[in-house]
Short mmCIF file of C-alpha atoms in Angstrom, two decimals:
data_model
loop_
_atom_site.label_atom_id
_atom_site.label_comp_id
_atom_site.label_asym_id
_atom_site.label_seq_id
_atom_site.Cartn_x
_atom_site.Cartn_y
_atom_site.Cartn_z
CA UNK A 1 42.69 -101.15 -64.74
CA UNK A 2 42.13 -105.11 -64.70
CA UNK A 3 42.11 -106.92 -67.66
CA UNK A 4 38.86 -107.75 -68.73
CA UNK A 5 38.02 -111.19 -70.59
CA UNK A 6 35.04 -111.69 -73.27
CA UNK A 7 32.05 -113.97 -71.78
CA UNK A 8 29.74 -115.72 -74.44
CA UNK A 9 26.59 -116.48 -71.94
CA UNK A 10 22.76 -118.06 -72.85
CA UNK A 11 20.61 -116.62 -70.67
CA UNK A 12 16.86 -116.17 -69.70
CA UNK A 13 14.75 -112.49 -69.53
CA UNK A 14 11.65 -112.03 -67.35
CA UNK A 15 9.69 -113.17 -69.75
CA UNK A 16 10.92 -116.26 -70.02
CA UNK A 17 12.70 -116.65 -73.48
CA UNK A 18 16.72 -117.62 -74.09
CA UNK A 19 18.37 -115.16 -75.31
CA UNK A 20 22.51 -115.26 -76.21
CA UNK A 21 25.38 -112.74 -76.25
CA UNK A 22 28.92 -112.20 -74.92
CA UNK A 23 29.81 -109.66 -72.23
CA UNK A 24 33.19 -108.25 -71.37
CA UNK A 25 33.92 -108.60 -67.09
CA UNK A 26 36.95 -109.01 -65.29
CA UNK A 27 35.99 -112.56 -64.04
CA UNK A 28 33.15 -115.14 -64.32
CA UNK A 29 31.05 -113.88 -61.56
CA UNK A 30 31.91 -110.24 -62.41
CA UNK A 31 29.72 -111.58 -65.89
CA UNK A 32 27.08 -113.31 -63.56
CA UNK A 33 26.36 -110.17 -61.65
CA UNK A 34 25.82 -108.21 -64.81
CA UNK A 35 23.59 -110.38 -65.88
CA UNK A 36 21.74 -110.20 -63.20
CA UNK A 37 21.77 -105.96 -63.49
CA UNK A 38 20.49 -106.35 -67.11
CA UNK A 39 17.79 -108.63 -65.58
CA UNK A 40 18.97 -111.91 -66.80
CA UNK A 41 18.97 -115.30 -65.47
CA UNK A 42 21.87 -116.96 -66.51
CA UNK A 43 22.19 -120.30 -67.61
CA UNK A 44 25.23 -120.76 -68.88
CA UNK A 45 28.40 -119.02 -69.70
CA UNK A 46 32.18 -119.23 -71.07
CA UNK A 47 35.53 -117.73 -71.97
CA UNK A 48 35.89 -116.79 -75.95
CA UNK A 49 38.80 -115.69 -77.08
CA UNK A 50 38.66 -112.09 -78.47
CA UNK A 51 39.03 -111.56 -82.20
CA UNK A 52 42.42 -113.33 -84.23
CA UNK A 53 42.89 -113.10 -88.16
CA UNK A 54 40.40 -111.87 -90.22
CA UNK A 55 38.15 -111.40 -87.63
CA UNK A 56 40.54 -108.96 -85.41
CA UNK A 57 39.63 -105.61 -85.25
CA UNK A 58 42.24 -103.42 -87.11
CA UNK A 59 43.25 -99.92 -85.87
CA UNK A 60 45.24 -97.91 -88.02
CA UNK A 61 46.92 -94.96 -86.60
CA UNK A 62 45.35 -91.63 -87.72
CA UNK A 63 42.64 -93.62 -89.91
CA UNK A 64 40.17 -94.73 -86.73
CA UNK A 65 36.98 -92.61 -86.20
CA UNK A 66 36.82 -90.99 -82.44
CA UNK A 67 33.83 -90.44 -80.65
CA UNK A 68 31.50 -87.91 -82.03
CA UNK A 69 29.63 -84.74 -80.85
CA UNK A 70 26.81 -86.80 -82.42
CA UNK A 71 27.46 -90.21 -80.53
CA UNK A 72 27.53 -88.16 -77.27
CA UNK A 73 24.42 -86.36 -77.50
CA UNK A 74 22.64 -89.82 -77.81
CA UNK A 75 24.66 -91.12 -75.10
CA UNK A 76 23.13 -88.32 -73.30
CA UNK A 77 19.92 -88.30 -74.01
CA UNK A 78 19.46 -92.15 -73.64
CA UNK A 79 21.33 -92.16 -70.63
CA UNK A 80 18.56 -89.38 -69.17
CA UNK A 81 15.45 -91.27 -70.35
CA UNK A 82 16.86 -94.54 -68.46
CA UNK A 83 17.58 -92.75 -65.40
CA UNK A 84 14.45 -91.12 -65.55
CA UNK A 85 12.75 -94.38 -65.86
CA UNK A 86 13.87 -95.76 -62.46
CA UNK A 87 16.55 -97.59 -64.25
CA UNK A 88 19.87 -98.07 -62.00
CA UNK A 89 23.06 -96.08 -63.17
CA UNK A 90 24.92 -99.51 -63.44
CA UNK A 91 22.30 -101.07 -65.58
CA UNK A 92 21.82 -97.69 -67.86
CA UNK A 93 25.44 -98.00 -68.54
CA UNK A 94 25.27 -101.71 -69.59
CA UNK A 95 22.44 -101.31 -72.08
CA UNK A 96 24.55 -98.68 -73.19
CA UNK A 97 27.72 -100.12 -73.40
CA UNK A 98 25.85 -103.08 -75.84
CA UNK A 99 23.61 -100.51 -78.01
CA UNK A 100 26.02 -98.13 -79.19
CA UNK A 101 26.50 -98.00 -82.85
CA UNK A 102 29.87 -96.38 -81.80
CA UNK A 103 33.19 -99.14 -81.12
CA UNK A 104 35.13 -96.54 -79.41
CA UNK A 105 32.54 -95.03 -77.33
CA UNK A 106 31.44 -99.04 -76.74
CA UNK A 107 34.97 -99.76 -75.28
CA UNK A 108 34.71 -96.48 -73.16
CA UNK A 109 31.46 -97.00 -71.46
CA UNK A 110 32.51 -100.67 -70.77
CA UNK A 111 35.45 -98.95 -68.55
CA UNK A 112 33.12 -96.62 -67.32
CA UNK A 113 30.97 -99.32 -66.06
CA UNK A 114 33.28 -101.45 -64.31
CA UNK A 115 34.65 -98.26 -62.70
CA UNK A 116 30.98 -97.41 -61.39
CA UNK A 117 30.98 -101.08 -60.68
CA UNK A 118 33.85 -100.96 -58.03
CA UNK A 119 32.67 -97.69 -56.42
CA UNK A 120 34.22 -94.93 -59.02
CA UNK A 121 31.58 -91.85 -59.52
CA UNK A 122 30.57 -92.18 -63.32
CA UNK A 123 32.00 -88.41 -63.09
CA UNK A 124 35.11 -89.28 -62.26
CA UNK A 125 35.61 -92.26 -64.84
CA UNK A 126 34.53 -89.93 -67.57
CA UNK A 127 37.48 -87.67 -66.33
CA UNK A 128 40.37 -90.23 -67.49
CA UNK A 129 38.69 -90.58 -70.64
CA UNK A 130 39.31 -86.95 -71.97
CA UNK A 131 39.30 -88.27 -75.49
CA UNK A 132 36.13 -89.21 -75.65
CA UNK A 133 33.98 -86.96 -72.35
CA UNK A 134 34.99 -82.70 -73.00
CA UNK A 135 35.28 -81.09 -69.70
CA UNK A 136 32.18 -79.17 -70.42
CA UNK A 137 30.49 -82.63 -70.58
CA UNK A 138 32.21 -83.85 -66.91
CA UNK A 139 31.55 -81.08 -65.14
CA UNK A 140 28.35 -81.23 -65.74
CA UNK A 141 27.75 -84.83 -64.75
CA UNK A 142 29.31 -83.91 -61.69
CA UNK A 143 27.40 -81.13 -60.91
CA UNK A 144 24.47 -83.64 -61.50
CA UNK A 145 25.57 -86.31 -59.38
CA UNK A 146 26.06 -83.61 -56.15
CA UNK A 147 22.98 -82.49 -56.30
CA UNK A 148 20.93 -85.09 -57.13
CA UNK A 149 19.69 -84.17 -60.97
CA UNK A 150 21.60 -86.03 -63.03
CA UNK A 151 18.84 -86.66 -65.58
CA UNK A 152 18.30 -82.90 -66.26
CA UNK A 153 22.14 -82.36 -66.41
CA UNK A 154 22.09 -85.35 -69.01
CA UNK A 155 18.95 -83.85 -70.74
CA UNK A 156 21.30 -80.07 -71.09
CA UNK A 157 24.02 -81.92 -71.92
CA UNK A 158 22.41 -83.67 -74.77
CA UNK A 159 20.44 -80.51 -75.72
CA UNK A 160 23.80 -78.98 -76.05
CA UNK A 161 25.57 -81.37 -77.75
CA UNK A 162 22.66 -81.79 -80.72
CA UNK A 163 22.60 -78.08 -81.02
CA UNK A 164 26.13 -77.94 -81.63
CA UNK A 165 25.88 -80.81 -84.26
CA UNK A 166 23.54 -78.50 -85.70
CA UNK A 167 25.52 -76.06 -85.73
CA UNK A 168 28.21 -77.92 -87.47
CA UNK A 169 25.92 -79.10 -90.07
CA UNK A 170 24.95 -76.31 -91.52
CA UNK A 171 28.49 -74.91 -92.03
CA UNK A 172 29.90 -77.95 -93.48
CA UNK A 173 26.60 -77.73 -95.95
CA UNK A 174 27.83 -74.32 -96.79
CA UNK A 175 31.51 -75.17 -97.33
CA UNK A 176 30.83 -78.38 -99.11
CA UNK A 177 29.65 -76.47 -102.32
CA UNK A 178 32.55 -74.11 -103.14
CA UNK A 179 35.27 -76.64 -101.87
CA UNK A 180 33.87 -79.03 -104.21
CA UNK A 181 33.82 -76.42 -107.17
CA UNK A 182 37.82 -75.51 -106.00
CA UNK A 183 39.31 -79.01 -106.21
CA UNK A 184 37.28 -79.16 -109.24
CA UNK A 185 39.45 -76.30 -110.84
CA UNK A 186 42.59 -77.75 -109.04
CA UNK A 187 42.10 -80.63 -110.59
CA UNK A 188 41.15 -79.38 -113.93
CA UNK A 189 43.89 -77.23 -114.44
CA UNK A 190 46.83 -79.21 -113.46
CA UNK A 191 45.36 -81.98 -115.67
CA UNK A 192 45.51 -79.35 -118.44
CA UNK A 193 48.99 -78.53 -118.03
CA UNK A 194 49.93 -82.22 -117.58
CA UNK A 195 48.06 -83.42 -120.72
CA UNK A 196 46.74 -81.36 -122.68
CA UNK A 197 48.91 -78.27 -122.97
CA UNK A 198 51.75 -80.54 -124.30
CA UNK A 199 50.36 -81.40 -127.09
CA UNK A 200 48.99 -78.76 -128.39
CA UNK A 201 53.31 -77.24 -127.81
CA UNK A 202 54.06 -80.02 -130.12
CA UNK A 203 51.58 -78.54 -132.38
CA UNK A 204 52.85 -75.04 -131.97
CA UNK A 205 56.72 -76.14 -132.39
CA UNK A 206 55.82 -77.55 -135.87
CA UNK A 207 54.07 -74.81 -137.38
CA UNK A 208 56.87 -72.47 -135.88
CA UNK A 209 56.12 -68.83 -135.42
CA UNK A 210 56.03 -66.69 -132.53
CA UNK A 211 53.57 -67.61 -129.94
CA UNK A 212 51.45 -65.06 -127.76
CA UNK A 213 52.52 -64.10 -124.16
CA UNK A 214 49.55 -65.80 -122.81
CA UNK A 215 50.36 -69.09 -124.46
CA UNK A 216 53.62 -68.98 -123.94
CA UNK A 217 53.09 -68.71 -120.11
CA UNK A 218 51.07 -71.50 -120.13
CA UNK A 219 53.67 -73.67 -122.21
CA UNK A 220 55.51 -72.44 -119.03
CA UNK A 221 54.06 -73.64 -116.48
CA UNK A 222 53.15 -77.20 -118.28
CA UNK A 223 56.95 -77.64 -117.97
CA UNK A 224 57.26 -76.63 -114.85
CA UNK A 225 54.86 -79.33 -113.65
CA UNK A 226 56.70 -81.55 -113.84
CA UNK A 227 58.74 -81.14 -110.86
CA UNK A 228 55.97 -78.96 -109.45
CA UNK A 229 53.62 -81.49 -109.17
CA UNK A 230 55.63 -83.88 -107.41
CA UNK A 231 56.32 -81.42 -104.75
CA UNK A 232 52.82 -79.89 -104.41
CA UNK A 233 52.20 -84.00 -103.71
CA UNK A 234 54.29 -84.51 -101.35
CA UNK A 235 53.54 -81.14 -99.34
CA UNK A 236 49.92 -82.20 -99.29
CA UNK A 237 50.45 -85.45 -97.73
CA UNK A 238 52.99 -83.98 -95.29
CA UNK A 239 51.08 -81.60 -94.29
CA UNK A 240 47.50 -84.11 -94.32
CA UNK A 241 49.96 -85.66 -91.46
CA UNK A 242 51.02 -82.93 -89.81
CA UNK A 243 47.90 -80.77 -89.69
CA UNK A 244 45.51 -83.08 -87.39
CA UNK A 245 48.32 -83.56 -84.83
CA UNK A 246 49.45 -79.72 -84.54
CA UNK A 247 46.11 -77.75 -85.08
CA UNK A 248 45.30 -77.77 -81.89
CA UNK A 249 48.47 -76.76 -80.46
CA UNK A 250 48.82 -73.30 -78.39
CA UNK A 251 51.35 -72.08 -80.76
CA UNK A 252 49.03 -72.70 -84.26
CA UNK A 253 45.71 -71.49 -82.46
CA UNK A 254 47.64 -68.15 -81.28
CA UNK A 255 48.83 -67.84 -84.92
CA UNK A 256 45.69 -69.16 -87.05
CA UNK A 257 43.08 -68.06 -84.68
CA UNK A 258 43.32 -64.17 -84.76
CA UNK A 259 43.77 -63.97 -88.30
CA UNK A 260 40.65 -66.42 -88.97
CA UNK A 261 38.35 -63.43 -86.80
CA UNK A 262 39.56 -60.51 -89.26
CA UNK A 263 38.82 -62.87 -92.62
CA UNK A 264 36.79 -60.11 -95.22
CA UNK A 265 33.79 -62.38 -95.17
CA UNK A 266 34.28 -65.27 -92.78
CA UNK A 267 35.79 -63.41 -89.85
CA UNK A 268 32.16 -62.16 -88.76
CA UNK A 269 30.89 -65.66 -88.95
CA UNK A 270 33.15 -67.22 -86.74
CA UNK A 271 32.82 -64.57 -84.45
CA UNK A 272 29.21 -65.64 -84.17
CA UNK A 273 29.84 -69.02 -83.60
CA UNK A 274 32.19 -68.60 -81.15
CA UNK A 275 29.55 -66.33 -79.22
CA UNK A 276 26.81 -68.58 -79.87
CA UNK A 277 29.40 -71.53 -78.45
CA UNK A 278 30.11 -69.84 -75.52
CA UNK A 279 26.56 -68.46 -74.61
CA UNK A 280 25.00 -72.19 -74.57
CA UNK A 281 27.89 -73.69 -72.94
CA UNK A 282 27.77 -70.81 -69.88
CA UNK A 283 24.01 -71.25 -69.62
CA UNK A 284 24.24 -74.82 -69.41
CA UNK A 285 27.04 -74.89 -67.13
CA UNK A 286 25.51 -72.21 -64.92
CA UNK A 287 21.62 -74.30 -64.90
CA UNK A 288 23.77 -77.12 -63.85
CA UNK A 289 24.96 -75.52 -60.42
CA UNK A 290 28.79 -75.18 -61.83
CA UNK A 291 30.53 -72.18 -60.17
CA UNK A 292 31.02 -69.07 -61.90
CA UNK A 293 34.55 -69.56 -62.00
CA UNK A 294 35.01 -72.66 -62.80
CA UNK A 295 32.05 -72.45 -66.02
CA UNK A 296 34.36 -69.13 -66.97
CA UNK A 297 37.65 -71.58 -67.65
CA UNK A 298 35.76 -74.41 -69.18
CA UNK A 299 33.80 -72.35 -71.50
CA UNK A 300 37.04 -70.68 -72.51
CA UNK A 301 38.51 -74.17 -73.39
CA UNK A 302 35.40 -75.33 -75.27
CA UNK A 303 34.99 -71.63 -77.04
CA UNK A 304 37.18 -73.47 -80.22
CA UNK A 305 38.82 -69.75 -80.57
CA UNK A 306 42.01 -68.57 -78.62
CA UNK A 307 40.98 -65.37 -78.63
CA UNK A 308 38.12 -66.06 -76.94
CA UNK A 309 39.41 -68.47 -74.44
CA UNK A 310 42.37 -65.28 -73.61
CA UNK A 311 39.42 -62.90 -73.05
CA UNK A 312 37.36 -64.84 -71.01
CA UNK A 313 40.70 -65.99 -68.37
CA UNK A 314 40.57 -61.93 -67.75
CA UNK A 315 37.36 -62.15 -67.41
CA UNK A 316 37.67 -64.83 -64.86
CA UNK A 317 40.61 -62.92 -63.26
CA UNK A 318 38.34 -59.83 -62.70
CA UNK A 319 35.74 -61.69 -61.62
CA UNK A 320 38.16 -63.37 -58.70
CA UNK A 321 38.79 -60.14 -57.87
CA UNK A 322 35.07 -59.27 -56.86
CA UNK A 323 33.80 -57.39 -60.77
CA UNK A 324 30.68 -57.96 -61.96
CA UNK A 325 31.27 -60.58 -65.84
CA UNK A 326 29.67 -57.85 -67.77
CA UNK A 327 32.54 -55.26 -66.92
CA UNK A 328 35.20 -57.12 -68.15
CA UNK A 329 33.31 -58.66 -70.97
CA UNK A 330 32.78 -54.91 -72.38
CA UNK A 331 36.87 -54.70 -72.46
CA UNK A 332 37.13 -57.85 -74.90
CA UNK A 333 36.34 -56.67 -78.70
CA UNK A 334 35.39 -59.65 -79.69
CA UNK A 335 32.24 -59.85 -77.39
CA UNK A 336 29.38 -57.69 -79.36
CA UNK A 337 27.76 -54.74 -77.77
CA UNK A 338 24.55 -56.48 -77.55
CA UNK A 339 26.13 -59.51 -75.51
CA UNK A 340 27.71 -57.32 -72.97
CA UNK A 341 24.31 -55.69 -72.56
CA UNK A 342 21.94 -58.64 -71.99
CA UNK A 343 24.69 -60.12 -69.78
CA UNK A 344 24.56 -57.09 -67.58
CA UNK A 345 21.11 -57.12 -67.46
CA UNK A 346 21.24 -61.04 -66.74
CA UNK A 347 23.34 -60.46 -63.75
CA UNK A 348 21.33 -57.40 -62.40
CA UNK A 349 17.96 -59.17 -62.55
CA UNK A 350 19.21 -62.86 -61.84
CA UNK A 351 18.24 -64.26 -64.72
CA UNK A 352 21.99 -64.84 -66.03
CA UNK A 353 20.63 -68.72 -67.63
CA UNK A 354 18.18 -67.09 -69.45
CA UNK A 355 19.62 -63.98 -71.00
CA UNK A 356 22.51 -66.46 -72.27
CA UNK A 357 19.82 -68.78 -73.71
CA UNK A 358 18.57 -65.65 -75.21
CA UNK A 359 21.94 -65.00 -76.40
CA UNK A 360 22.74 -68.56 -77.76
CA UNK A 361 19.19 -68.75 -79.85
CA UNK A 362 19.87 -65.63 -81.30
CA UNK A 363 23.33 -65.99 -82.63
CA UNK A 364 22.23 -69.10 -83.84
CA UNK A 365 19.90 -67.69 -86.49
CA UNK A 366 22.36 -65.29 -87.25
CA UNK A 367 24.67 -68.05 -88.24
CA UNK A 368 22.28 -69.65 -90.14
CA UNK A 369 20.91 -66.95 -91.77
CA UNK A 370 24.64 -65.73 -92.35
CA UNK A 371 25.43 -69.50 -93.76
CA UNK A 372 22.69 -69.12 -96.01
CA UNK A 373 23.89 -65.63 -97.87
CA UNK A 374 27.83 -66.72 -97.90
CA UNK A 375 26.23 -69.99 -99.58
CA UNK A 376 24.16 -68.13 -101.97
CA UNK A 377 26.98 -65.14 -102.89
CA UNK A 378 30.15 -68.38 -103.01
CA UNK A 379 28.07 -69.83 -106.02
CA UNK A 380 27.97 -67.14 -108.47
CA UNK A 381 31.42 -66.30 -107.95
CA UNK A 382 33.47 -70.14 -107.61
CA UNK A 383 31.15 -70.56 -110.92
CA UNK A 384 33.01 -67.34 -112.58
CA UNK A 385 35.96 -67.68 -110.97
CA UNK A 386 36.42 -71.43 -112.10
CA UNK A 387 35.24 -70.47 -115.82
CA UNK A 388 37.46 -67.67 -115.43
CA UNK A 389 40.06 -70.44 -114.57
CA UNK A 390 39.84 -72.79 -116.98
CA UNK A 391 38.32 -71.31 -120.19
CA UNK A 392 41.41 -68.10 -119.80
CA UNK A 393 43.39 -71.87 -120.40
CA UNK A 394 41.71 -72.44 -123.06
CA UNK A 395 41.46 -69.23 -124.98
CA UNK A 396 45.71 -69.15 -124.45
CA UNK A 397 45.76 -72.66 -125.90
CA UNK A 398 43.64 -71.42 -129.08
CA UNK A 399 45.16 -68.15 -129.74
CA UNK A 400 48.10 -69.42 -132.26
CA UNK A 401 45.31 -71.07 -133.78
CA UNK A 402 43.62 -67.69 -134.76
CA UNK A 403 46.67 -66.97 -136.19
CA UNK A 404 47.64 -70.43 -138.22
CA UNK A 405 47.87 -69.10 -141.65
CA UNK A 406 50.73 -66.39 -140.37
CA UNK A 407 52.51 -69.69 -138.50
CA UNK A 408 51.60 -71.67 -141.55
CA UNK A 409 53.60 -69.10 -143.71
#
């Protein structure tokens, strides 16, 4: 792609008034004709050289925040509005590029636009940024730009994109409360051992005595800390480093990702999301004129499970073969009765979109409502379990203090 320079410009709207701000274009009258997209008149412009010092942007590896599910579905639904609106796709994507809250997806949808710019589909510039546009997203444009509704594609897309958000939301609400409580006890306990439990061994070592089992355990493991703790330390960090770049690798999902769907409690609500996932992603992709094959293999890459994305390539390699999806589904355990059924039904009647829809809305409120009784049974017990926890620490501690006159003696 051609290097692009910064532009600082003063320019005048259609109403009249001078207004000032810098562009990015791959020459001076590359920055002139955008101006005159956005509507401006301009007066007068120049080179500035990008940000040096303290006023360079500064990326550090591992530490800079991608684009969002959130930034996306704004994208989306802005983008739709201005399209709607009569607004060309070249000028949408420059009042884009400048309103963004979000840097990365800013530098993005400047590349975008100068690849529109010099002829590129929008589709197919969104496809070498993979980073930032999922494939459900891209498809989905492109089915939008063949035939000619791009807006309502948009308008799904964003749809989608804030119910998954959603979605998200209201599982990290539920997790926040008992991970809190956990590195709460963590954090408690090894404290305890580092700090606390010492001195009250000094204590014990003085009076003399035999100690109780418990205490003596925990005299234990306050030794032991200290070369446990510097390896727990360094684990953590390794594996804080090694965790975001593997976890999405085929052979971690194909370990992790079974395992997470027969958790006791948990299992049953991933399973929904994953069915909720992949019924609003194949109703969307099938309202937006993708083929059935095609929606079948992006779904299964944007299901977030393995197991799901394994069951739905055989269903895609049944369906190939001339099978109706329902068929195959009913094969694949981790597809509910229920789902199989209204799919079937779906196909036999024609309304496919809709039954899915159906689908998708109703798994929803089962996660939510799901969310809402794991959040109100985790409570009770990370409140036992971290009383258990910490005051079992400190009925060991006190023990030989029960028993002081016999140590005294």
């Amino acid at each position: 792609m051609v290097a692009t320079l910064a532009y600082a410009y003063k320019a005048r709207n259609e109403a009249g008034k001078a207004v000032k701000g810098r562009l990015d274009a791959a020459s001076e009258s590359a920055a002139m004709a955008r101006l005159r997209t956005m509507g401006l008149s301009p007066i007068s412009m120049a080179v500035v050289q990008q940000g040096t010092g303290l006023s360079k942007e500064i990326n550090i590896p591992g530490f800079t925040k991608g684009v969002g599910l959130k930034d996306l579905a704004i994208m989306s639904r802005q983008m739709a509005t201005m399209i709607g609106a009569g607004l060309s796709l070249l000028r949408t994507l420059n009042i884009l590029a400048e309103q963004t809250e979000s840097k990365p997806l800013t530098k993005i949808l400047v590349a975008v636009r100068d690849d529109v710019e010099t002829g590129v589909s929008i589709s197919d510039s969104m496809a070498q940024h993979d980073e930032a546009f999922p494939p459900l997203m891209v498809n989905m444009v492109r089915a939008g730009e063949t035939g000619g509704f791009l807006e309502g594609a948009l308008d799904s897309i964003a749809e989608n994109f804030e119910k998954e958000v959603k979605l998200r939301g209201t599982i990290k609400s539920a997790m926040t409360y008992p991970v809190i409580v956990l590195i709460m006890s963590l954090v408690s306990v090894v404290a305890m051992l580092i700090f606390i439990v010492p001195v009250f061994e000094n204590m014990f070592t003085n009076l003399g005595g035999q100690l109780p089992l418990p205490t003596m355990l925990l005299v234990y493991l306050s030794r032991s800390m200290i070369y446990v703790a510097p390896i727990l330390v360094v684990i953590g960090i390794a594996f804080a480093i090694w965790w975001p770049r593997n976890k999405n690798t085929l052979a971690v999902r194909k370990f992790l990702d079974p395992l997470r769907l027969k958790l006791p409690v948990f299992g049953q609500l991933l399973k929904k999301i994953a069915v909720a996932r992949f019924s609003r992603n194949f109703a969307n992709m099938i309202g937006a004129g993708v083929p059935i094959l095609q929606a079948l293999h992006i779904v299964g890459e944007t299901s977030g499970n393995w197991v799901v994305e394994q069951a739905l390539v055989k269903v895609a390699d049944s369906v190939r073969q001339g099978h109706s999806i329902g068929g195959p589904l009913a094969q694949e355990p981790v597809f509910p009765n229920m789902v199989v059924q209204m799919i079937s039904v779906g196909e036999d009647s024609g309304s496919l979109e809709q039954m899915l829809n159906k689908i998708a809305d109703f798994y929803d409120q089962e996660v939510e409502s799901a969310t809402e009784q794991l959040t109100a049974m985790i409570e009770p017990l990370m409140v036992a379990f971290l009383g258990v926890v910490v005051g079992g620490m400190i009925v060991a501690l006190y023990l030989p203090i029960f028993n002081i006159s016999t140590l005294i003696k």
